[in-house]
Amino acid sequence: MELSEFPKNIRPYLIPKIEGHLEYRCLGCSKTHSIDNLLYTCPDCGGVLLIHDLDEKKKTRCPGRQWRRIFDYRRMTTIPALKGIFSFHELIAPVIPLDHILYLGEGHTPLVEANQGLQNRIGVPFAFKNEGQNPSASFKDRGMACALSYLNHLISKKKLKNVLAVCASTGDTSASAALYAAYLGETIRSAVLLPKGKVTPQQLSQPLGSGAMVLEIPGVFDDCMKVVEYLADHFPVALLNSKNAWRILGQESYAFEVAQALDYEMEGVVLIVPIGNAGNITAIISGFLKLFRYGMIATLPKIIGVQSHHANPVYRYYLEPQASKRIFKPVKVRPSVAQAAMIGNPVSMPRVIEMVEQYNQLSEKQKIFVVEVTEQAIMDHMLLANRNGHIACTQGGESLAGLVKALSQKKVSRKERAVLNATAHSLKFAGFQEMYFQGTFPPDFGVRPKKGLQNDPVSAGLNKRDPFSDPRKLITQKEYNVFIEKTALKIMDLLGMST
Ligand SMILES: *Cc1c(COP(=O)(O)O)cnc(C)c1O
Ligand SMILES: [Zn+2]
């Protein structure tokens, strides 16, 4: 829509001003650090960082109602930099000029209501937010768009050369990092570290296709992360893991979009989120806190984190009801179909601990819970969802299994409605579906296929009379017609529709 057609009181705000005073704040020692340097941990104490906007007070003087109108109208503009997560520019990273923003089509993923049959079966209204419809087919693109846009901005501001970006990954981070780095072309090179044999073939093909250097490391994700941390501490490399606080900022857009899609009415809304490295749940909590401070929402929604019993450090931590007695202990992970969340020592744990407290306090009651689900439940619920028209990955299945668990534990009531994070596209994890359908799951997963959820191709061939059986033989028109007719009849027979 043309600028002149927007309401008069919206026009001056449609194109965001480049302003804001952002700084890193350490969760360990509370010291602040300038964002002019790329920092991943606090140089004083090694703690993890978050980015705060010192100008927020100024902005929250504008009423929440006006902010909602600005963001709603902005979706009708045609400027590419404002089409994705940066339609919420003021809330994310107002210091980045629009011409340094990368937009590859991330964000504004659809909220897809479950059909009536599935809602009845689960017992509560719910929708999936399809993060698999992001450009690299997972939610990681939200954070990456922000981190790479800021890196792009720093490179041009400081005239940096030969920038090397690195990350460790359970698969999707590397796919996303490599995609955005590839878009920047000569400006930066990217290297991704993957645990050998622990990412799916689809996830491995993505960074390779984007031209990144892909380094396979023996061990699991937690081991790759240690190597990457060493690299970031000792060499001038840009770290693209969620330790990078810019990624958290970008991922907050998920919360903004959910609020916008529900007309900012959060009463009775429950968000269900799988937890791995805990960056995503950190960002979602942080995003809703921001909307609350800006007066854009009146209630903080309930948030349920979900972990598999094979990788459950966050669940275990919150088993202790008294905050002062909780002790965080990393766990040794076991094989999980929710492979993208198979993490025993989540980097963002200090962020979660701090923000959960703040969230519950502001809500004046407990609004954040963590539930645990089995590998079996994850697979069964993923397949159930997809048989009802969804495109959930195994982690999306984990969200649905988590909703069922939370309902059974009365953490969610039948009067609420849920928004489930389907964090990636089902195609990335097709191998797990194949193992389920063919009954070839290695025993360590503890998954037993249920007949009713399995599906295999059925041969509609005609064995001996198949005219294609001898490739050297020419087929006559008559033989071909017979083949078509017989095949059609056989199909009707297989479908139980023959007369
Ligand atoms: C990264 C990832 C997760 C876990 O998110 P965290 O931020 O690490 O907690 C879940 N699902 C998918 C598909 C992912 O790629
Ligand atoms: Zn510190």
Coordinates of C-alpha atoms and ligand atoms in Angstrom, one line a residue:
M1 CA 0.0 0.0 0.0
E2 CA 1.2 3.6 -0.8
L3 CA 2.4 5.7 2.0
S4 CA -0.3 8.3 1.4
E5 CA -3.1 5.8 1.9
F6 CA -2.2 5.0 5.5
P7 CA -4.0 6.9 8.3
K8 CA -2.3 10.2 9.1
N9 CA -1.3 9.3 12.6
I10 CA 0.4 6.1 11.4
R11 CA 2.4 7.5 8.5
P12 CA 5.3 9.0 10.5
Y13 CA 5.9 5.7 12.2
L14 CA 5.6 3.3 9.3
I15 CA 9.3 3.4 8.5
P16 CA 11.1 2.9 11.7
K17 CA 13.7 5.4 12.9
I18 CA 17.2 4.0 13.4
E19 CA 17.8 4.7 17.0
G20 CA 17.9 2.9 20.4
H21 CA 20.7 2.4 22.8
L22 CA 21.4 -1.3 23.0
E23 CA 24.0 -2.9 25.2
Y24 CA 25.0 -6.4 26.4
R25 CA 24.1 -7.2 30.0
C26 CA 25.8 -10.1 31.7
L27 CA 23.5 -12.5 33.6
G28 CA 26.5 -13.6 35.8
C29 CA 27.8 -10.2 37.2
S30 CA 25.2 -7.7 35.8
K31 CA 28.0 -5.7 34.1
T32 CA 27.1 -4.0 30.8
H33 CA 29.2 -4.0 27.6
S34 CA 29.1 -2.1 24.4
I35 CA 27.6 -3.8 21.3
D36 CA 30.4 -2.3 19.1
N37 CA 32.3 -5.5 19.7
L38 CA 31.0 -9.0 19.0
L39 CA 30.7 -10.6 22.4
Y40 CA 29.3 -14.0 23.2
T41 CA 30.2 -14.2 26.9
C42 CA 31.0 -11.6 29.5
P43 CA 34.7 -10.7 29.3
D44 CA 34.8 -10.2 33.1
C45 CA 33.1 -13.4 34.4
G46 CA 32.3 -15.6 31.4
G47 CA 28.6 -15.4 32.0
V48 CA 26.0 -15.4 29.2
L49 CA 24.6 -12.1 27.8
L50 CA 21.3 -10.6 26.8
I51 CA 20.8 -7.4 24.9
H52 CA 18.8 -4.6 26.5
D53 CA 17.5 -1.3 25.0
L54 CA 18.3 1.6 27.3
D55 CA 15.8 3.7 25.4
E56 CA 12.9 1.4 26.1
K57 CA 11.5 3.7 28.8
K58 CA 11.1 6.4 26.2
K59 CA 9.3 4.1 23.8
T60 CA 6.9 2.7 26.3
R61 CA 5.5 6.2 26.7
C62 CA 3.8 5.6 23.4
P63 CA 0.6 3.7 24.4
G64 CA 0.4 0.0 23.6
R65 CA -2.6 0.6 21.5
Q66 CA -0.7 2.8 19.2
W67 CA 2.2 0.3 18.9
R68 CA -0.3 -2.4 18.0
R69 CA -1.7 -0.2 15.2
I70 CA 1.8 0.7 13.9
F71 CA 2.8 -3.0 13.7
D72 CA -0.5 -4.1 12.2
Y73 CA -0.4 -1.4 9.5
R74 CA 3.3 -2.0 8.8
R75 CA 2.4 -5.4 7.5
M76 CA 0.8 -3.7 4.5
T77 CA 4.0 -1.9 3.4
T78 CA 6.1 -3.3 0.6
I79 CA 9.7 -2.6 1.8
P80 CA 11.5 -6.0 1.9
A81 CA 13.5 -5.2 5.0
L82 CA 10.2 -4.8 6.9
K83 CA 8.5 -7.8 5.5
G84 CA 10.0 -10.4 7.9
I85 CA 10.9 -10.3 11.5
F86 CA 11.9 -6.7 11.2
S87 CA 8.4 -5.6 10.8
F88 CA 8.9 -5.4 14.6
H89 CA 12.1 -3.4 14.1
E90 CA 11.6 -1.2 17.2
L91 CA 11.2 -4.3 19.4
I92 CA 14.1 -6.3 18.0
A93 CA 17.2 -4.3 17.0
P94 CA 16.3 -0.6 16.3
V95 CA 20.0 0.1 15.7
I96 CA 20.2 -1.8 12.4
P97 CA 19.7 0.4 9.3
L98 CA 17.2 -1.0 6.9
D99 CA 19.7 -1.4 4.1
H100 CA 21.8 -3.7 6.2
I101 CA 18.9 -6.0 7.0
L102 CA 18.8 -9.4 5.3
Y103 CA 15.4 -10.6 4.4
L104 CA 15.2 -14.2 2.9
G105 CA 11.5 -14.7 3.6
E106 CA 11.7 -15.6 7.3
G107 CA 8.9 -15.0 9.8
H108 CA 5.1 -14.5 9.5
T109 CA 4.6 -18.3 9.5
P110 CA 1.0 -19.5 9.4
L111 CA -1.0 -20.5 12.4
V112 CA -2.9 -23.6 11.3
E113 CA -5.9 -24.6 13.3
A114 CA -6.2 -28.4 14.0
N115 CA -9.3 -29.8 12.4
Q116 CA -12.4 -30.5 14.6
G117 CA -11.7 -34.3 14.8
L118 CA -8.2 -33.8 16.0
Q119 CA -9.2 -31.1 18.5
N120 CA -11.9 -33.4 19.9
R121 CA -9.5 -36.2 20.2
I122 CA -6.9 -34.1 22.1
G123 CA -9.6 -32.3 24.1
V124 CA -8.7 -28.7 23.7
P125 CA -8.6 -26.2 20.8
F126 CA -5.2 -25.8 19.3
A127 CA -3.2 -24.6 16.3
F128 CA 0.3 -25.3 15.0
K129 CA 2.5 -22.4 14.1
N130 CA 4.4 -23.8 11.2
E131 CA 8.0 -22.8 11.7
G132 CA 9.0 -25.3 9.0
Q133 CA 7.7 -22.7 6.5
N134 CA 10.8 -20.5 7.1
P135 CA 13.4 -20.4 4.3
S136 CA 15.7 -23.1 5.7
A137 CA 12.7 -24.9 7.0
S138 CA 13.1 -24.2 10.8
F139 CA 12.5 -21.4 13.3
K140 CA 16.3 -20.9 13.4
D141 CA 16.0 -18.4 10.5
R142 CA 14.4 -15.8 12.8
G143 CA 17.4 -15.5 15.1
M144 CA 19.8 -15.9 12.2
A145 CA 18.2 -13.1 10.2
C146 CA 18.9 -10.8 13.2
A147 CA 22.4 -12.1 14.0
L148 CA 23.5 -11.9 10.3
S149 CA 21.9 -8.5 9.8
Y150 CA 23.8 -7.1 12.8
L151 CA 27.0 -8.7 11.6
N152 CA 26.4 -7.3 8.2
H153 CA 26.0 -3.9 9.8
L154 CA 29.1 -4.2 11.9
I155 CA 31.2 -5.3 8.9
S156 CA 30.1 -2.3 6.9
K157 CA 30.5 0.1 9.8
K158 CA 33.9 -1.1 10.8
K159 CA 35.1 -2.1 7.3
L160 CA 35.9 -5.6 8.6
K161 CA 37.5 -8.1 6.1
N162 CA 37.7 -11.9 6.0
V163 CA 35.1 -12.5 8.6
L164 CA 34.6 -16.1 9.6
A165 CA 31.3 -17.2 11.1
V166 CA 31.1 -20.5 13.0
C167 CA 28.5 -22.5 14.7
A168 CA 27.9 -25.9 16.3
S169 CA 24.6 -27.4 15.4
T170 CA 22.1 -30.3 15.9
G171 CA 21.4 -29.6 12.2
D172 CA 19.1 -26.7 11.8
T173 CA 21.3 -23.9 13.1
S174 CA 24.0 -24.8 10.5
A175 CA 21.4 -25.0 7.7
S176 CA 20.2 -21.5 8.6
A177 CA 23.7 -20.0 9.3
A178 CA 25.0 -21.3 6.0
L179 CA 22.0 -20.0 4.1
Y180 CA 22.2 -16.4 5.4
A181 CA 26.0 -16.4 5.1
A182 CA 25.7 -17.6 1.5
Y183 CA 23.4 -14.6 0.8
L184 CA 26.1 -12.2 2.0
G185 CA 28.5 -13.7 -0.6
E186 CA 32.1 -12.7 -0.4
T187 CA 31.6 -10.6 2.8
I188 CA 31.9 -13.6 5.1
R189 CA 32.8 -17.3 5.1
S190 CA 31.0 -19.8 7.2
A191 CA 32.1 -23.1 8.9
V192 CA 29.6 -25.3 10.7
L193 CA 30.4 -28.1 13.2
L194 CA 28.1 -31.1 13.3
P195 CA 28.1 -34.2 15.5
K196 CA 29.0 -37.0 13.0
G197 CA 26.0 -39.2 12.3
K198 CA 23.7 -37.2 14.5
V199 CA 22.0 -35.0 12.0
T200 CA 19.6 -36.1 9.3
P201 CA 20.7 -36.4 5.6
Q202 CA 18.4 -33.5 4.7
Q203 CA 20.0 -31.3 7.4
L204 CA 23.5 -32.2 6.2
S205 CA 22.6 -31.4 2.6
Q206 CA 21.5 -27.9 3.5
P207 CA 24.8 -26.3 4.6
L208 CA 26.7 -28.3 1.9
G209 CA 24.4 -26.9 -0.7
S210 CA 24.9 -23.3 0.6
G211 CA 28.6 -23.7 0.2
A212 CA 29.6 -23.7 3.8
M213 CA 32.6 -25.7 5.1
V214 CA 31.0 -28.6 7.0
L215 CA 33.1 -30.1 9.8
E216 CA 32.1 -33.4 11.3
I217 CA 33.1 -33.9 14.9
P218 CA 32.9 -37.2 16.8
G219 CA 30.5 -37.0 19.8
V220 CA 27.2 -35.2 20.4
F221 CA 26.2 -31.6 20.1
D222 CA 27.5 -30.7 23.5
D223 CA 31.0 -31.7 22.4
C224 CA 30.7 -29.6 19.2
M225 CA 29.6 -26.6 21.3
K226 CA 32.8 -26.9 23.5
V227 CA 35.0 -26.7 20.4
V228 CA 33.1 -23.7 19.0
E229 CA 33.4 -21.9 22.4
Y230 CA 37.1 -22.5 22.3
L231 CA 37.3 -21.1 18.8
A232 CA 35.3 -18.0 19.8
D233 CA 37.4 -17.5 23.0
H234 CA 40.8 -17.7 21.2
F235 CA 40.3 -16.5 17.6
P236 CA 38.5 -13.6 15.9
V237 CA 35.4 -15.5 14.7
A238 CA 31.8 -14.6 14.7
L239 CA 29.8 -17.2 16.7
L240 CA 26.3 -17.9 15.4
N241 CA 25.1 -20.2 18.1
S242 CA 22.3 -19.0 20.4
K243 CA 25.0 -17.9 22.8
N244 CA 25.0 -15.0 20.4
A245 CA 22.4 -12.7 22.1
W246 CA 21.4 -11.2 18.7
R247 CA 19.8 -14.6 17.8
I248 CA 17.6 -14.4 20.9
L249 CA 16.4 -10.9 19.8
G250 CA 15.4 -12.2 16.4
Q251 CA 13.6 -15.2 17.8
E252 CA 11.4 -13.0 20.0
S253 CA 9.5 -12.3 16.8
Y254 CA 7.8 -15.6 17.3
A255 CA 6.1 -14.2 20.4
F256 CA 5.2 -10.9 18.6
E257 CA 3.6 -12.8 15.7
V258 CA 1.5 -15.1 18.0
A259 CA 0.2 -12.0 19.8
Q260 CA -0.5 -10.2 16.6
A261 CA -2.3 -13.2 15.1
L262 CA -4.5 -13.4 18.1
D263 CA -5.3 -9.7 18.1
Y264 CA -3.1 -9.3 21.2
E265 CA -5.6 -11.1 23.4
M266 CA -3.5 -13.5 25.5
E267 CA -6.1 -14.5 28.2
G268 CA -6.5 -18.3 28.1
V269 CA -3.7 -18.8 25.6
V270 CA -1.1 -21.5 26.2
L271 CA 2.1 -21.7 24.1
I272 CA 3.8 -25.1 23.8
V273 CA 7.6 -25.1 23.0
P274 CA 10.1 -27.9 22.7
I275 CA 13.3 -27.2 24.6
G276 CA 16.8 -28.1 23.5
N277 CA 19.5 -25.5 24.0
A278 CA 16.7 -23.4 25.5
G279 CA 17.3 -20.4 23.2
N280 CA 13.9 -20.5 21.7
I281 CA 12.0 -20.6 25.0
T282 CA 14.2 -17.8 26.3
A283 CA 13.3 -15.7 23.3
I284 CA 9.6 -16.4 23.6
I285 CA 9.5 -15.6 27.3
S286 CA 11.5 -12.4 26.7
G287 CA 9.3 -11.4 23.7
F288 CA 6.1 -11.6 25.8
L289 CA 7.7 -9.7 28.6
K290 CA 8.6 -7.0 26.1
L291 CA 5.0 -6.8 24.8
F292 CA 3.8 -6.6 28.4
R293 CA 6.1 -3.7 29.2
Y294 CA 5.1 -1.9 26.0
G295 CA 1.4 -2.3 27.1
M296 CA 0.7 -4.2 23.9
I297 CA -0.7 -7.2 25.8
A298 CA -2.6 -7.1 29.1
T299 CA -1.9 -10.7 30.2
L300 CA 1.2 -12.9 29.9
P301 CA 0.2 -16.2 28.3
K302 CA 1.0 -19.6 29.8
I303 CA 4.1 -21.2 28.4
I304 CA 4.8 -25.0 28.6
G305 CA 8.3 -26.2 27.7
V306 CA 8.6 -29.8 26.6
Q307 CA 11.5 -32.2 26.8
S308 CA 12.0 -35.9 25.9
H309 CA 12.9 -38.3 28.7
H310 CA 16.1 -38.9 26.8
A311 CA 17.3 -35.3 27.0
N312 CA 15.6 -33.6 30.0
P313 CA 17.9 -31.4 32.0
V314 CA 15.5 -28.4 32.2
Y315 CA 12.6 -30.7 33.2
R316 CA 14.7 -32.2 36.0
Y317 CA 15.8 -28.8 37.2
Y318 CA 12.2 -27.6 37.7
L319 CA 11.1 -30.9 39.5
E320 CA 12.3 -29.2 42.6
P321 CA 9.3 -26.9 43.6
Q322 CA 11.4 -24.5 45.7
A323 CA 13.5 -22.1 43.7
S324 CA 16.2 -21.7 46.3
K325 CA 16.8 -25.5 46.3
R326 CA 17.1 -26.0 42.6
I327 CA 20.4 -27.1 41.3
F328 CA 21.2 -27.4 37.6
K329 CA 22.8 -30.6 36.5
P330 CA 23.7 -31.4 32.9
V331 CA 22.5 -34.8 31.8
K332 CA 24.0 -37.3 29.4
V333 CA 21.6 -37.6 26.5
R334 CA 20.3 -40.8 25.0
P335 CA 19.2 -41.1 21.3
S336 CA 16.1 -39.0 20.6
V337 CA 13.8 -38.6 17.6
A338 CA 13.6 -35.0 18.7
Q339 CA 17.2 -34.8 17.6
A340 CA 17.3 -31.1 17.2
A341 CA 16.6 -30.8 20.9
M342 CA 18.9 -33.6 22.0
I343 CA 21.0 -31.4 24.3
G344 CA 22.2 -32.3 27.8
N345 CA 23.7 -28.9 28.8
P346 CA 21.7 -26.1 27.4
V347 CA 23.6 -22.9 26.8
S348 CA 20.7 -20.6 27.7
M349 CA 19.9 -22.2 31.1
P350 CA 20.9 -19.1 33.1
R351 CA 18.7 -16.9 30.8
V352 CA 15.8 -19.3 31.4
I353 CA 16.3 -19.4 35.2
E354 CA 16.3 -15.6 35.4
M355 CA 13.4 -14.9 33.1
V356 CA 11.1 -17.6 34.4
E357 CA 11.2 -16.0 37.8
Q358 CA 10.5 -12.6 36.4
Y359 CA 7.6 -13.9 34.3
N360 CA 5.9 -15.7 37.1
Q361 CA 6.4 -12.7 39.4
L362 CA 4.8 -10.3 36.9
S363 CA 1.9 -12.8 36.4
E364 CA 1.5 -13.2 40.2
K365 CA 1.2 -16.9 39.7
Q366 CA 3.1 -19.8 38.0
K367 CA 2.7 -19.4 34.2
I368 CA 5.7 -21.4 33.0
F369 CA 5.9 -25.1 33.3
V370 CA 8.1 -27.9 31.9
V371 CA 6.7 -31.3 31.1
E372 CA 8.5 -34.5 30.0
V373 CA 7.3 -36.9 27.2
T374 CA 8.5 -40.3 25.9
E375 CA 10.1 -40.9 22.6
Q376 CA 7.0 -43.1 21.8
A377 CA 4.6 -40.3 22.5
I378 CA 6.7 -37.9 20.3
M379 CA 6.5 -40.2 17.3
D380 CA 2.9 -41.2 17.8
H381 CA 1.8 -37.5 18.1
M382 CA 3.8 -36.3 15.1
L383 CA 2.3 -39.0 12.9
L384 CA -1.2 -38.3 14.3
A385 CA -0.8 -34.6 13.5
N386 CA 0.5 -35.2 10.0
R387 CA -2.3 -37.7 9.3
N388 CA -4.6 -34.7 10.0
G389 CA -3.0 -32.3 7.5
H390 CA -0.1 -30.8 9.4
I391 CA 3.6 -30.8 8.5
A392 CA 5.0 -31.2 12.0
C393 CA 8.6 -32.4 12.5
T394 CA 9.5 -34.7 15.5
Q395 CA 9.9 -31.6 17.7
G396 CA 6.4 -30.5 16.6
G397 CA 5.2 -34.0 17.6
E398 CA 6.9 -33.3 20.9
S399 CA 4.8 -30.1 21.3
L400 CA 1.6 -32.1 20.7
A401 CA 2.7 -34.9 23.1
G402 CA 3.5 -32.1 25.6
L403 CA 0.1 -30.6 25.3
V404 CA -1.5 -34.0 26.0
K405 CA 0.8 -34.5 29.0
A406 CA 0.0 -31.0 30.3
L407 CA -3.7 -31.7 30.0
S408 CA -3.4 -34.9 31.9
Q409 CA -1.5 -33.2 34.7
K410 CA -4.1 -30.3 34.7
K411 CA -1.4 -27.8 33.8
V412 CA -3.7 -26.9 30.9
S413 CA -7.5 -26.9 31.2
R414 CA -10.0 -27.7 28.5
K415 CA -11.1 -24.0 28.4
E416 CA -7.8 -22.8 27.2
R417 CA -6.5 -22.8 23.7
A418 CA -3.0 -23.8 22.7
V419 CA -0.4 -22.6 20.1
L420 CA 2.0 -25.4 19.3
N421 CA 5.5 -24.7 18.0
A422 CA 6.1 -27.0 15.0
T423 CA 9.7 -25.9 14.9
A424 CA 10.8 -27.4 11.6
H425 CA 9.4 -29.0 8.5
S426 CA 8.5 -32.7 8.7
L427 CA 10.6 -33.5 5.6
K428 CA 13.9 -32.7 7.5
F429 CA 13.1 -35.7 9.8
A430 CA 11.6 -38.1 7.3
G431 CA 14.1 -40.8 8.3
F432 CA 12.4 -41.2 11.7
Q433 CA 9.0 -41.6 10.0
E434 CA 10.6 -44.2 7.7
M435 CA 12.0 -46.2 10.7
Y436 CA 8.6 -46.1 12.3
F437 CA 6.8 -47.3 9.1
Q438 CA 9.4 -50.0 8.4
G439 CA 9.8 -51.1 12.0
T440 CA 13.5 -50.5 12.0
F441 CA 14.0 -48.3 15.0
P442 CA 17.2 -49.1 16.9
P443 CA 16.2 -50.4 20.4
D444 CA 17.8 -47.4 22.3
F445 CA 15.0 -45.1 21.1
G446 CA 12.4 -47.3 22.8
V447 CA 9.8 -46.7 20.0
R448 CA 7.4 -49.4 19.0
P449 CA 5.4 -48.7 15.9
K450 CA 1.6 -48.8 16.2
K451 CA 0.0 -50.6 13.3
G452 CA -2.7 -47.9 12.9
L453 CA -0.1 -45.2 12.4
Q454 CA 2.1 -47.1 9.9
N455 CA 1.9 -46.5 6.2
D456 CA 3.7 -48.2 3.3
P457 CA 3.5 -48.0 -0.4
V458 CA 1.3 -50.7 -2.0
S459 CA 2.3 -52.3 -5.3
A460 CA -0.3 -51.9 -7.9
G461 CA 1.8 -53.8 -10.4
L462 CA 0.4 -56.8 -12.4
N463 CA 3.4 -59.1 -11.9
K464 CA 3.8 -61.4 -15.0
R465 CA 1.5 -59.6 -17.3
D466 CA 3.2 -56.2 -16.6
P467 CA 4.1 -55.1 -20.2
F468 CA 7.1 -53.1 -18.7
S469 CA 8.6 -56.3 -17.2
D470 CA 10.9 -56.8 -20.3
P471 CA 12.5 -53.5 -21.2
R472 CA 13.6 -54.8 -24.6
K473 CA 10.1 -55.7 -25.7
L474 CA 8.0 -53.1 -27.6
I475 CA 4.5 -52.6 -26.2
T476 CA 1.6 -52.7 -28.6
Q477 CA -1.2 -50.3 -28.3
K478 CA -3.5 -53.2 -27.4
E479 CA -1.2 -54.5 -24.6
Y480 CA -1.0 -51.0 -23.3
N481 CA -4.8 -50.5 -23.1
V482 CA -5.1 -53.8 -21.3
F483 CA -2.5 -52.7 -18.8
I484 CA -4.2 -49.5 -18.1
E485 CA -7.6 -51.1 -17.6
K486 CA -6.3 -54.0 -15.4
T487 CA -4.2 -51.6 -13.3
A488 CA -7.3 -49.4 -12.7
L489 CA -9.4 -52.4 -11.8
K490 CA -6.7 -53.7 -9.4
I491 CA -6.6 -50.3 -7.7
M492 CA -10.4 -50.3 -7.2
D493 CA -10.0 -53.8 -5.8
L494 CA -7.3 -52.8 -3.4
L495 CA -9.4 -49.9 -2.2
G496 CA -12.3 -52.3 -1.7
M497 CA -14.5 -50.5 -4.2
S498 CA -14.7 -53.1 -6.9
T499 CA -18.2 -54.2 -7.9
Ligands
LIG1 C1 17.0 -25.9 17.6 C2 15.7 -26.6 17.5 C3 15.0 -26.9 18.6 C4 15.4 -26.5 20.0 O1 15.4 -25.1 20.2 P1 16.4 -24.5 21.3 O2 16.4 -23.1 21.1 O3 17.7 -25.1 21.1 O4 15.8 -24.9 22.6 C5 13.8 -27.5 18.5 N1 13.3 -27.9 17.3 C6 14.1 -27.7 16.1 C7 13.5 -28.1 14.8 C8 15.3 -27.0 16.2 O5 16.0 -26.8 15.1
ZN2 ZN 29.9 -11.0 33.8

